[in-house]
PDB file of C-alpha atoms and ligand atoms in Angstrom:
ATOM      1  CA  MET L 680     -34.766  -7.885 -35.353  1.00  0.00           C
ATOM      2  CA  ALA L 681     -31.544  -5.881 -35.148  1.00  0.00           C
ATOM      3  CA  GLU L 682     -32.918  -3.371 -37.672  1.00  0.00           C
ATOM      4  CA  ALA L 683     -36.109  -2.892 -35.645  1.00  0.00           C
ATOM      5  CA  GLU L 684     -34.039  -2.116 -32.574  1.00  0.00           C
ATOM      6  CA  ILE L 685     -31.970   0.505 -34.420  1.00  0.00           C
ATOM      7  CA  GLN L 686     -35.146   2.235 -35.663  1.00  0.00           C
ATOM      8  CA  SER L 687     -36.932   2.285 -32.321  1.00  0.00           C
ATOM      9  CA  GLY L 688     -34.937   5.300 -31.093  1.00  0.00           C
ATOM     10  CA  GLU L 689     -35.168   4.060 -27.503  1.00  0.00           C
ATOM     11  CA  LYS L 690     -31.466   3.660 -26.732  1.00  0.00           C
ATOM     12  CA  GLU L 691     -30.079   5.796 -23.898  1.00  0.00           C
ATOM     13  CA  PHE L 692     -26.606   7.254 -24.376  1.00  0.00           C
ATOM     14  CA  PHE L 693     -26.804   9.693 -21.426  1.00  0.00           C
ATOM     15  CA  LEU L 694     -25.703  12.537 -23.701  1.00  0.00           C
ATOM     16  CA  ASP L 695     -25.641  15.006 -20.802  1.00  0.00           C
ATOM     17  CA  ILE L 696     -23.180  12.898 -18.735  1.00  0.00           C
ATOM     18  CA  PRO L 697     -19.543  13.176 -19.849  1.00  0.00           C
ATOM     19  CA  GLN L 698     -17.542   9.965 -19.356  1.00  0.00           C
ATOM     20  CA  GLN L 699     -15.325  10.324 -16.311  1.00  0.00           C
ATOM     21  CA  ASN L 700     -11.615   9.576 -16.438  1.00  0.00           C
ATOM     22  CA  GLU L 701     -10.986   7.814 -13.177  1.00  0.00           C
ATOM     23  CA  THR L 702      -7.913   8.706 -11.176  1.00  0.00           C
ATOM     24  CA  PHE L 703      -6.024   5.916  -9.399  1.00  0.00           C
ATOM     25  CA  PHE L 704      -5.937   6.027  -5.620  1.00  0.00           C
ATOM     26  CA  LEU L 705      -2.391   4.884  -5.020  1.00  0.00           C
ATOM     27  CA  LYS L 706       0.570   7.250  -4.725  1.00  0.00           C
ATOM     28  CA  GLY L 707       2.699   7.439  -7.873  1.00  0.00           C
ATOM     29  CA  SER L 708       0.759   4.665  -9.595  1.00  0.00           C
ATOM     30  CA  ALA L 709      -1.474   6.525 -12.058  1.00  0.00           C
ATOM     31  CA  ASN L 710       0.530   5.752 -15.174  1.00  0.00           C
ATOM     32  CA  TYR L 711       0.609   1.967 -15.074  1.00  0.00           C
ATOM     33  CA  ASP L 712      -1.344  -0.315 -17.357  1.00  0.00           C
ATOM     34  CA  TRP L 713      -4.744  -1.657 -16.249  1.00  0.00           C
ATOM     35  CA  GLY L 714      -3.472  -5.084 -15.153  1.00  0.00           C
ATOM     36  CA  MET L 715      -0.780  -3.594 -12.938  1.00  0.00           C
ATOM     37  CA  LYS L 716      -3.276  -1.205 -11.335  1.00  0.00           C
ATOM     38  CA  ASN L 717      -5.777  -3.996 -10.846  1.00  0.00           C
ATOM     39  CA  ARG L 718      -3.169  -6.121  -9.042  1.00  0.00           C
ATOM     40  CA  LEU L 719      -2.151  -3.174  -6.840  1.00  0.00           C
ATOM     41  CA  ALA L 720      -5.821  -2.581  -6.041  1.00  0.00           C
ATOM     42  CA  ARG L 721      -6.067  -6.177  -4.822  1.00  0.00           C
ATOM     43  CA  ILE L 722      -3.168  -5.629  -2.397  1.00  0.00           C
ATOM     44  CA  PHE L 723      -4.096  -2.092  -1.294  1.00  0.00           C
ATOM     45  CA  ASN L 724      -7.685  -1.508  -0.234  1.00  0.00           C
ATOM     46  CA  PRO L 725      -9.067   1.152  -2.611  1.00  0.00           C
ATOM     47  CA  ARG L 726     -11.245   2.611   0.186  1.00  0.00           C
ATOM     48  CA  SER L 727      -8.476   3.198   2.743  1.00  0.00           C
ATOM     49  CA  GLY L 728      -5.585   3.202   0.269  1.00  0.00           C
ATOM     50  CA  LYS L 729      -3.723   0.956   2.733  1.00  0.00           C
ATOM     51  CA  THR L 730      -2.715  -2.680   3.161  1.00  0.00           C
ATOM     52  CA  VAL L 731      -1.997  -5.161   5.918  1.00  0.00           C
ATOM     53  CA  MET L 732       0.215  -7.815   4.346  1.00  0.00           C
ATOM     54  CA  LEU L 733       1.100 -10.859   6.376  1.00  0.00           C
ATOM     55  CA  ALA L 734       4.777 -11.730   5.841  1.00  0.00           C
ATOM     56  CA  PHE L 735       5.890 -15.305   6.445  1.00  0.00           C
ATOM     57  CA  ASP L 736       8.682 -15.745   3.909  1.00  0.00           C
ATOM     58  CA  HIS L 737      11.401 -15.813   6.597  1.00  0.00           C
ATOM     59  CA  GLY L 738      12.213 -19.480   5.965  1.00  0.00           C
ATOM     60  CA  TYR L 739      13.773 -18.633   2.611  1.00  0.00           C
ATOM     61  CA  PHE L 740      17.039 -17.810   4.347  1.00  0.00           C
ATOM     62  CA  GLN L 741      16.597 -18.840   7.988  1.00  0.00           C
ATOM     63  CA  GLY L 742      14.649 -22.098   7.880  1.00  0.00           C
ATOM     64  CA  PRO L 743      11.800 -22.872  10.282  1.00  0.00           C
ATOM     65  CA  THR L 744      11.537 -19.534  12.082  1.00  0.00           C
ATOM     66  CA  THR L 745       9.787 -19.496  15.474  1.00  0.00           C
ATOM     67  CA  GLY L 746       6.056 -19.391  14.753  1.00  0.00           C
ATOM     68  CA  LEU L 747       6.519 -20.737  11.211  1.00  0.00           C
ATOM     69  CA  GLU L 748       7.446 -24.326  12.037  1.00  0.00           C
ATOM     70  CA  ARG L 749       4.026 -25.496  10.759  1.00  0.00           C
ATOM     71  CA  ILE L 750       2.595 -22.852   8.453  1.00  0.00           C
ATOM     72  CA  ASP L 751      -0.445 -25.043   7.768  1.00  0.00           C
ATOM     73  CA  VAL L 752      -1.307 -24.962  11.479  1.00  0.00           C
ATOM     74  CA  THR L 753      -0.329 -21.420  12.524  1.00  0.00           C
ATOM     75  CA  ILE L 754      -0.562 -19.213   9.433  1.00  0.00           C
ATOM     76  CA  VAL L 755      -3.336 -20.592   7.216  1.00  0.00           C
ATOM     77  CA  PRO L 756      -5.988 -19.686   9.867  1.00  0.00           C
ATOM     78  CA  LEU L 757      -4.728 -16.065   9.805  1.00  0.00           C
ATOM     79  CA  ALA L 758      -5.099 -15.670   6.037  1.00  0.00           C
ATOM     80  CA  PRO L 759      -8.749 -14.504   6.031  1.00  0.00           C
ATOM     81  CA  PHE L 760      -7.728 -11.473   8.121  1.00  0.00           C
ATOM     82  CA  ALA L 761      -4.825 -10.355   5.900  1.00  0.00           C
ATOM     83  CA  ASP L 762      -5.059  -8.173   2.795  1.00  0.00           C
ATOM     84  CA  ALA L 763      -2.209 -10.055   1.106  1.00  0.00           C
ATOM     85  CA  LEU L 764       0.150 -12.940   1.837  1.00  0.00           C
ATOM     86  CA  MET L 765       3.922 -12.542   1.379  1.00  0.00           C
ATOM     87  CA  LEU L 766       5.530 -15.938   1.030  1.00  0.00           C
ATOM     88  CA  THR L 767       7.725 -18.244  -1.042  1.00  0.00           C
ATOM     89  CA  ARG L 768       6.504 -20.375  -3.919  1.00  0.00           C
ATOM     90  CA  GLY L 769       7.414 -23.550  -2.032  1.00  0.00           C
ATOM     91  CA  ILE L 770       5.062 -22.655   0.799  1.00  0.00           C
ATOM     92  CA  LEU L 771       2.357 -21.453  -1.598  1.00  0.00           C
ATOM     93  CA  ARG L 772       2.259 -24.744  -3.470  1.00  0.00           C
ATOM     94  CA  SER L 773       2.750 -27.052  -0.505  1.00  0.00           C
ATOM     95  CA  VAL L 774       0.554 -25.438   2.131  1.00  0.00           C
ATOM     96  CA  ILE L 775      -1.713 -22.580   1.019  1.00  0.00           C
ATOM     97  CA  PRO L 776      -5.147 -23.704  -0.211  1.00  0.00           C
ATOM     98  CA  ALA L 777      -5.638 -22.772  -3.862  1.00  0.00           C
ATOM     99  CA  ALA L 778      -9.160 -21.619  -2.967  1.00  0.00           C
ATOM    100  CA  SER L 779      -7.718 -18.937  -0.679  1.00  0.00           C
ATOM    101  CA  GLY L 780      -8.809 -15.564  -1.992  1.00  0.00           C
ATOM    102  CA  ASN L 781      -5.757 -13.636  -0.779  1.00  0.00           C
ATOM    103  CA  PRO L 782      -3.627 -11.750  -3.261  1.00  0.00           C
ATOM    104  CA  ILE L 783      -0.122 -13.228  -3.289  1.00  0.00           C
ATOM    105  CA  VAL L 784       3.113 -11.249  -2.963  1.00  0.00           C
ATOM    106  CA  MET L 785       5.778 -13.737  -3.958  1.00  0.00           C
ATOM    107  CA  ARG L 786       9.330 -13.693  -2.652  1.00  0.00           C
ATOM    108  CA  ALA L 787      11.462 -13.726  -5.815  1.00  0.00           C
ATOM    109  CA  SER L 788      15.044 -13.388  -4.540  1.00  0.00           C
ATOM    110  CA  GLY L 789      17.177 -15.616  -2.379  1.00  0.00           C
ATOM    111  CA  GLY L 790      20.155 -17.946  -2.334  1.00  0.00           C
ATOM    112  CA  PRO L 791      22.347 -17.460   0.719  1.00  0.00           C
ATOM    113  CA  SER L 792      21.357 -18.794   4.127  1.00  0.00           C
ATOM    114  CA  ILE L 793      21.997 -17.104   7.464  1.00  0.00           C
ATOM    115  CA  LEU L 794      25.317 -19.004   7.410  1.00  0.00           C
ATOM    116  CA  LYS L 795      26.622 -16.957   4.451  1.00  0.00           C
ATOM    117  CA  GLU L 796      26.787 -13.417   3.072  1.00  0.00           C
ATOM    118  CA  LEU L 797      23.084 -12.518   2.791  1.00  0.00           C
ATOM    119  CA  SER L 798      23.455  -9.850   0.119  1.00  0.00           C
ATOM    120  CA  ASN L 799      24.666 -12.430  -2.421  1.00  0.00           C
ATOM    121  CA  GLU L 800      21.114 -13.087  -3.660  1.00  0.00           C
ATOM    122  CA  HIS L 801      19.859 -14.065  -7.091  1.00  0.00           C
ATOM    123  CA  LEU L 802      16.414 -14.182  -8.607  1.00  0.00           C
ATOM    124  CA  VAL L 803      14.815 -17.460  -7.588  1.00  0.00           C
ATOM    125  CA  ILE L 804      11.665 -17.528  -9.683  1.00  0.00           C
ATOM    126  CA  ASP L 805      10.865 -16.912 -13.290  1.00  0.00           C
ATOM    127  CA  MET L 806       8.103 -14.428 -14.136  1.00  0.00           C
ATOM    128  CA  ASP L 807       6.247 -17.181 -16.037  1.00  0.00           C
ATOM    129  CA  ASP L 808       5.887 -19.053 -12.773  1.00  0.00           C
ATOM    130  CA  ALA L 809       4.679 -15.911 -10.986  1.00  0.00           C
ATOM    131  CA  VAL L 810       1.963 -15.639 -13.638  1.00  0.00           C
ATOM    132  CA  ARG L 811       1.146 -19.352 -13.249  1.00  0.00           C
ATOM    133  CA  MET L 812       0.696 -18.823  -9.495  1.00  0.00           C
ATOM    134  CA  ASN L 813      -1.566 -15.808 -10.133  1.00  0.00           C
ATOM    135  CA  CYS L 814       0.735 -13.511  -8.129  1.00  0.00           C
ATOM    136  CA  SER L 815      -0.352  -9.942  -7.492  1.00  0.00           C
ATOM    137  CA  ALA L 816       3.253  -8.793  -6.926  1.00  0.00           C
ATOM    138  CA  VAL L 817       6.776 -10.161  -6.658  1.00  0.00           C
ATOM    139  CA  ALA L 818       9.276  -9.113  -3.986  1.00  0.00           C
ATOM    140  CA  VAL L 819      13.034  -8.710  -4.198  1.00  0.00           C
ATOM    141  CA  GLN L 820      15.559  -7.834  -1.491  1.00  0.00           C
ATOM    142  CA  VAL L 821      17.808  -4.847  -2.264  1.00  0.00           C
ATOM    143  CA  PHE L 822      21.001  -4.531  -0.216  1.00  0.00           C
ATOM    144  CA  ILE L 823      22.039  -0.884  -0.518  1.00  0.00           C
ATOM    145  CA  GLY L 824      25.489  -0.544   1.050  1.00  0.00           C
ATOM    146  CA  GLY L 825      25.832  -4.332   1.206  1.00  0.00           C
ATOM    147  CA  GLU L 826      28.662  -6.345  -0.296  1.00  0.00           C
ATOM    148  CA  TYR L 827      26.566  -7.370  -3.316  1.00  0.00           C
ATOM    149  CA  GLU L 828      24.665  -4.077  -3.613  1.00  0.00           C
ATOM    150  CA  THR L 829      24.921  -3.814  -7.418  1.00  0.00           C
ATOM    151  CA  GLN L 830      23.939  -7.448  -7.958  1.00  0.00           C
ATOM    152  CA  SER L 831      20.850  -7.013  -5.789  1.00  0.00           C
ATOM    153  CA  VAL L 832      19.853  -3.832  -7.634  1.00  0.00           C
ATOM    154  CA  GLY L 833      20.317  -5.774 -10.892  1.00  0.00           C
ATOM    155  CA  ASN L 834      17.998  -8.492  -9.565  1.00  0.00           C
ATOM    156  CA  MET L 835      15.354  -5.849  -8.937  1.00  0.00           C
ATOM    157  CA  THR L 836      15.640  -4.125 -12.309  1.00  0.00           C
ATOM    158  CA  ARG L 837      15.508  -7.454 -14.187  1.00  0.00           C
ATOM    159  CA  LEU L 838      12.405  -8.353 -12.212  1.00  0.00           C
ATOM    160  CA  VAL L 839      10.835  -4.956 -12.975  1.00  0.00           C
ATOM    161  CA  ASP L 840      11.444  -5.484 -16.699  1.00  0.00           C
ATOM    162  CA  ALA L 841       9.935  -8.975 -16.578  1.00  0.00           C
ATOM    163  CA  GLY L 842       7.001  -7.726 -14.468  1.00  0.00           C
ATOM    164  CA  MET L 843       6.243  -4.882 -16.874  1.00  0.00           C
ATOM    165  CA  LYS L 844       5.734  -7.409 -19.677  1.00  0.00           C
ATOM    166  CA  VAL L 845       2.957  -9.178 -17.772  1.00  0.00           C
ATOM    167  CA  GLY L 846       1.597  -6.409 -15.525  1.00  0.00           C
ATOM    168  CA  ILE L 847       3.024  -7.695 -12.231  1.00  0.00           C
ATOM    169  CA  PRO L 848       4.330  -4.998  -9.853  1.00  0.00           C
ATOM    170  CA  VAL L 849       7.621  -5.381  -7.982  1.00  0.00           C
ATOM    171  CA  LEU L 850       7.975  -4.830  -4.251  1.00  0.00           C
ATOM    172  CA  GLY L 851      11.530  -3.654  -3.510  1.00  0.00           C
ATOM    173  CA  VAL L 852      12.526  -4.731   0.004  1.00  0.00           C
ATOM    174  CA  THR L 853      15.249  -2.637   1.597  1.00  0.00           C
ATOM    175  CA  ALA L 854      17.465  -4.998   3.562  1.00  0.00           C
ATOM    176  CA  VAL L 855      19.217  -3.935   6.706  1.00  0.00           C
ATOM    177  CA  GLY L 856      22.393  -5.656   7.802  1.00  0.00           C
ATOM    178  CA  LYS L 857      24.189  -5.542  11.136  1.00  0.00           C
ATOM    179  CA  GLU L 858      26.622  -2.982   9.741  1.00  0.00           C
ATOM    180  CA  LEU L 859      23.914  -0.671   8.303  1.00  0.00           C
ATOM    181  CA  VAL L 860      22.305   2.096  10.353  1.00  0.00           C
ATOM    182  CA  ARG L 861      18.509   2.202  10.453  1.00  0.00           C
ATOM    183  CA  ASP L 862      18.179   5.980  10.169  1.00  0.00           C
ATOM    184  CA  ALA L 863      16.230   8.271   7.857  1.00  0.00           C
ATOM    185  CA  LYS L 864      19.331   9.083   5.816  1.00  0.00           C
ATOM    186  CA  TYR L 865      19.962   5.427   4.985  1.00  0.00           C
ATOM    187  CA  MET L 866      16.280   4.498   4.554  1.00  0.00           C
ATOM    188  CA  GLY L 867      15.773   7.594   2.400  1.00  0.00           C
ATOM    189  CA  LEU L 868      18.640   6.522   0.141  1.00  0.00           C
ATOM    190  CA  ALA L 869      17.572   2.884  -0.113  1.00  0.00           C
ATOM    191  CA  THR L 870      13.835   3.490  -0.646  1.00  0.00           C
ATOM    192  CA  ARG L 871      14.400   6.247  -3.181  1.00  0.00           C
ATOM    193  CA  MET L 872      16.814   4.082  -5.175  1.00  0.00           C
ATOM    194  CA  CYS L 873      14.247   1.260  -5.307  1.00  0.00           C
ATOM    195  CA  ALA L 874      11.544   3.643  -6.548  1.00  0.00           C
ATOM    196  CA  GLU L 875      13.799   5.399  -9.065  1.00  0.00           C
ATOM    197  CA  LEU L 876      14.844   2.062 -10.523  1.00  0.00           C
ATOM    198  CA  GLY L 877      11.290   0.833 -11.000  1.00  0.00           C
ATOM    199  CA  ALA L 878       9.835  -0.744  -7.832  1.00  0.00           C
ATOM    200  CA  ALA L 879       6.081  -0.094  -7.703  1.00  0.00           C
ATOM    201  CA  VAL L 880       6.030  -0.490  -3.910  1.00  0.00           C
ATOM    202  CA  VAL L 881       8.896  -0.327  -1.408  1.00  0.00           C
ATOM    203  CA  LYS L 882       9.165  -2.084   1.915  1.00  0.00           C
ATOM    204  CA  THR L 883      11.342  -0.590   4.593  1.00  0.00           C
ATOM    205  CA  TYR L 884      11.640  -0.178   8.360  1.00  0.00           C
ATOM    206  CA  PHE L 885      10.180   2.511  10.566  1.00  0.00           C
ATOM    207  CA  CYS L 886      12.781   4.959  11.881  1.00  0.00           C
ATOM    208  CA  PRO L 887      12.980   8.442  13.456  1.00  0.00           C
ATOM    209  CA  ASP L 888      12.032  11.131  10.874  1.00  0.00           C
ATOM    210  CA  PHE L 889      10.143   8.515   8.862  1.00  0.00           C
ATOM    211  CA  GLU L 890       7.951  11.235   7.339  1.00  0.00           C
ATOM    212  CA  LYS L 891      10.989  12.452   5.370  1.00  0.00           C
ATOM    213  CA  VAL L 892      11.632   8.934   4.068  1.00  0.00           C
ATOM    214  CA  ALA L 893       7.969   8.612   3.008  1.00  0.00           C
ATOM    215  CA  ALA L 894       7.870  12.068   1.420  1.00  0.00           C
ATOM    216  CA  GLY L 895      11.041  11.358  -0.572  1.00  0.00           C
ATOM    217  CA  CYS L 896       9.730   8.073  -1.960  1.00  0.00           C
ATOM    218  CA  PRO L 897       7.370   8.636  -4.915  1.00  0.00           C
ATOM    219  CA  VAL L 898       5.666   5.222  -4.614  1.00  0.00           C
ATOM    220  CA  PRO L 899       3.853   3.588  -1.672  1.00  0.00           C
ATOM    221  CA  LEU L 900       5.941   2.517   1.305  1.00  0.00           C
ATOM    222  CA  VAL L 901       5.023  -0.357   3.594  1.00  0.00           C
ATOM    223  CA  ILE L 902       6.895  -1.135   6.786  1.00  0.00           C
ATOM    224  CA  ALA L 903       8.185  -4.462   8.023  1.00  0.00           C
ATOM    225  CA  GLY L 904       7.560  -5.211  11.669  1.00  0.00           C
ATOM    226  CA  GLY L 905      11.045  -6.428  12.564  1.00  0.00           C
ATOM    227  CA  LYS L 906      11.763  -8.464  15.675  1.00  0.00           C
ATOM    228  CA  LYS L 907       8.918  -9.227  18.075  1.00  0.00           C
ATOM    229  CA  LEU L 908       7.952  -6.315  20.313  1.00  0.00           C
ATOM    230  CA  PRO L 909       5.313  -6.114  23.033  1.00  0.00           C
ATOM    231  CA  GLU L 910       1.961  -5.666  21.241  1.00  0.00           C
ATOM    232  CA  LEU L 911       1.463  -2.079  22.483  1.00  0.00           C
ATOM    233  CA  GLU L 912       4.830  -1.041  21.020  1.00  0.00           C
ATOM    234  CA  ALA L 913       4.198  -2.811  17.718  1.00  0.00           C
ATOM    235  CA  LEU L 914       0.809  -1.093  17.389  1.00  0.00           C
ATOM    236  CA  LYS L 915       2.406   2.270  18.177  1.00  0.00           C
ATOM    237  CA  MET L 916       5.041   1.688  15.501  1.00  0.00           C
ATOM    238  CA  ALA L 917       2.372   0.837  12.925  1.00  0.00           C
ATOM    239  CA  ALA L 918       0.265   3.859  13.911  1.00  0.00           C
ATOM    240  CA  ASP L 919       3.260   6.217  13.769  1.00  0.00           C
ATOM    241  CA  ALA L 920       4.252   4.871  10.362  1.00  0.00           C
ATOM    242  CA  ILE L 921       0.752   5.346   8.960  1.00  0.00           C
ATOM    243  CA  ALA L 922       0.511   8.866  10.427  1.00  0.00           C
ATOM    244  CA  GLN L 923       3.845   9.698   8.816  1.00  0.00           C
ATOM    245  CA  GLY L 924       2.994   8.533   5.313  1.00  0.00           C
ATOM    246  CA  ALA L 925       3.256   4.734   5.144  1.00  0.00           C
ATOM    247  CA  SER L 926       0.682   3.000   2.941  1.00  0.00           C
ATOM    248  CA  GLY L 927       0.557  -0.052   5.159  1.00  0.00           C
ATOM    249  CA  VAL L 928       2.521  -2.785   6.833  1.00  0.00           C
ATOM    250  CA  ASP L 929       4.087  -6.029   5.674  1.00  0.00           C
ATOM    251  CA  MET L 930       4.341  -7.559   9.109  1.00  0.00           C
ATOM    252  CA  GLY L 931       5.399 -10.995  10.209  1.00  0.00           C
ATOM    253  CA  ARG L 932       6.904 -11.788  13.617  1.00  0.00           C
ATOM    254  CA  ASN L 933       4.885  -9.152  15.480  1.00  0.00           C
ATOM    255  CA  ILE L 934       1.787 -11.021  14.344  1.00  0.00           C
ATOM    256  CA  PHE L 935       2.631 -14.715  14.177  1.00  0.00           C
ATOM    257  CA  GLN L 936       4.828 -14.651  17.304  1.00  0.00           C
ATOM    258  CA  SER L 937       2.109 -12.902  19.339  1.00  0.00           C
ATOM    259  CA  ASP L 938       0.313 -15.199  21.783  1.00  0.00           C
ATOM    260  CA  ALA L 939      -2.959 -14.039  20.148  1.00  0.00           C
ATOM    261  CA  PRO L 940      -2.128 -13.698  16.425  1.00  0.00           C
ATOM    262  CA  VAL L 941      -5.668 -13.209  15.109  1.00  0.00           C
ATOM    263  CA  ALA L 942      -6.350 -10.521  17.734  1.00  0.00           C
ATOM    264  CA  MET L 943      -3.072  -8.800  16.860  1.00  0.00           C
ATOM    265  CA  LEU L 944      -3.783  -8.923  13.126  1.00  0.00           C
ATOM    266  CA  LYS L 945      -7.250  -7.446  13.682  1.00  0.00           C
ATOM    267  CA  ALA L 946      -5.814  -4.698  15.915  1.00  0.00           C
ATOM    268  CA  VAL L 947      -3.177  -3.833  13.289  1.00  0.00           C
ATOM    269  CA  ARG L 948      -6.003  -3.588  10.733  1.00  0.00           C
ATOM    270  CA  LYS L 949      -7.768  -1.013  12.941  1.00  0.00           C
ATOM    271  CA  VAL L 950      -4.628   1.125  13.067  1.00  0.00           C
ATOM    272  CA  VAL L 951      -3.852   0.818   9.359  1.00  0.00           C
ATOM    273  CA  HIS L 952      -7.300   1.012   7.746  1.00  0.00           C
ATOM    274  CA  GLU L 953      -9.191   3.127  10.278  1.00  0.00           C
ATOM    275  CA  ALA L 954      -6.347   5.243  11.729  1.00  0.00           C
ATOM    276  CA  MET L 955      -7.347   4.034  15.195  1.00  0.00           C
ATOM    277  CA  ASN L 956      -5.230   5.396  18.043  1.00  0.00           C
ATOM    278  CA  TYR L 957      -2.679   2.734  19.083  1.00  0.00           C
ATOM    279  CA  LYS L 958      -3.857   2.717  22.707  1.00  0.00           C
ATOM    280  CA  GLN L 959      -7.444   2.035  21.611  1.00  0.00           C
ATOM    281  CA  ALA L 960      -6.165  -0.618  19.228  1.00  0.00           C
ATOM    282  CA  TYR L 961      -4.296  -2.234  22.128  1.00  0.00           C
ATOM    283  CA  GLU L 962      -7.520  -2.274  24.186  1.00  0.00           C
ATOM    284  CA  TYR L 963      -9.233  -3.899  21.220  1.00  0.00           C
ATOM    285  CA  PHE L 964      -6.415  -6.474  21.044  1.00  0.00           C
ATOM    286  CA  LEU L 965      -6.798  -7.297  24.760  1.00  0.00           C
ATOM    287  CA  GLU L 966     -10.574  -7.569  24.405  1.00  0.00           C
ATOM    288  CA  LEU L 967     -10.259 -10.068  21.533  1.00  0.00           C
ATOM    289  CA  LYS L 968      -7.505 -11.978  23.312  1.00  0.00           C
ATOM    290  CA  ASN L 969      -9.548 -12.294  26.495  1.00  0.00           C
ATOM    291  CA  GLN L 970     -12.644 -13.377  24.554  1.00  0.00           C
ATOM    292  CA  LYS L 971     -10.576 -16.190  23.087  1.00  0.00           C
ATOM    293  CA  ASN L 972      -9.209 -17.202  26.477  1.00  0.00           C
ATOM    294  CA  GLY L 973     -12.528 -16.693  28.311  1.00  0.00           C
TER     295      GLY L 973
HETATM  296  C1  LIG P1435      12.599 -10.752   5.762  1.00  0.00           C
HETATM  297  O1  LIG P1435      13.552 -10.628   5.045  1.00  0.00           O
HETATM  298  C2  LIG P1435      11.311 -10.990   5.210  1.00  0.00           C
HETATM  299  O2  LIG P1435      11.245 -10.374   3.957  1.00  0.00           O
HETATM  300  C3  LIG P1435      10.116 -10.562   6.018  1.00  0.00           C
HETATM  301  O3  LIG P1435       9.031 -10.643   5.152  1.00  0.00           O
HETATM  302  C4  LIG P1435      10.149  -9.167   6.570  1.00  0.00           C
HETATM  303  O4  LIG P1435      11.272  -8.975   7.360  1.00  0.00           O
HETATM  304  C5  LIG P1435       8.870  -8.837   7.353  1.00  0.00           C
HETATM  305  O5  LIG P1435       8.719  -9.619   8.443  1.00  0.00           O
HETATM  306  P1  LIG P1435       8.910  -9.061   9.913  1.00  0.00           P
HETATM  307  O6  LIG P1435       7.723  -8.178  10.196  1.00  0.00           O
HETATM  308  O7  LIG P1435       8.937 -10.291  10.756  1.00  0.00           O
HETATM  309  O8  LIG P1435      10.179  -8.272   9.974  1.00  0.00           O
END
C-alpha cells in the first residue's frame, strides 16, 4: 500500500512556495524557545500585541484587601473578561476553577507583610510547582533602591534561570516604596535593570515621560493601576500608557474596586486592544454600568 502511494506521483510539495520563517510579534522576544513564545502568546493577544491582566495578588503581603475579601464571589466572575490572571498559588488552588481557560501569571516572591520591611522578599514557589499549575509566567518583585535591593534582584535572576529550563517567562515587577520617587529616571533605571537581567516582561507604573521608560526597556512593559482612581482617570492613564509604548496593563484595584468591575474591565480592554479614546471608553463604561443597573 505504502509503495503504491510513493509511485502514484500525486503528492503536493508546493515547490513554488518557500517555507516562511515567522517573526514573533512581541517586542524583544524573537529569540526565545517555542514554549516560552507560546506562553507569552497566551498572555499577549497576538492580534493586538497587548494584554489586559487582572491582578489580585495583593493579599500576599496585605491580607484581605478591599474588594478581595471573597475572591470566589468578586473576582471569579471577572475572569472570562481578562487576558490573564495574576495571583498567588494559594488562591489558584483554593478558589480558581481548574476549568478556567485563563493563562496564569503566578506571584513567586513574598515573605514580609505590610508590618515589616517589604523589600526583604524571598522566592515563595518552586519552578516545579509553577509547571504543575500550568503557569504561563511567574512574577517577582524587584526593589531597586530598596533596603534589600540585591536580594530581590537575586530572586529574579534565580527565577529567570529556573524559568529558562522549562520555558516559563518571568515578569519583573518594579516595586515602589514610600521613599522612592515615581519618575521616569527611577522607572527607567528599574525597568531596564529587570530587562537586562533576564525578565521577559516588566511591570511598572505610569509616570510623566513614560515614553522614554518604554523606549529604554527592550522587552514589553505593562503598567500596574495603583490606588483606585475615578474610572475616567484610570482609563486615561491606561490610554496614555498604551499610546506611549506600554504593551498592556496588569491592573487590580482600579477594576475590582470599581462599583461596576465588569464594565470597567471591558472599557479597559477597548483602550488597550482597540486604542479607543479614553473619553469614548468612559462612555462605554457608563453605558454598560447603566445597563446593569437598569
Ligand atoms: C502589588 O504588589 C501587586 O503586585 C499588584 O498586582 C499590583 O500592584 C497591581 O495591582 P494594582 O493595579 O491594584 O496596583
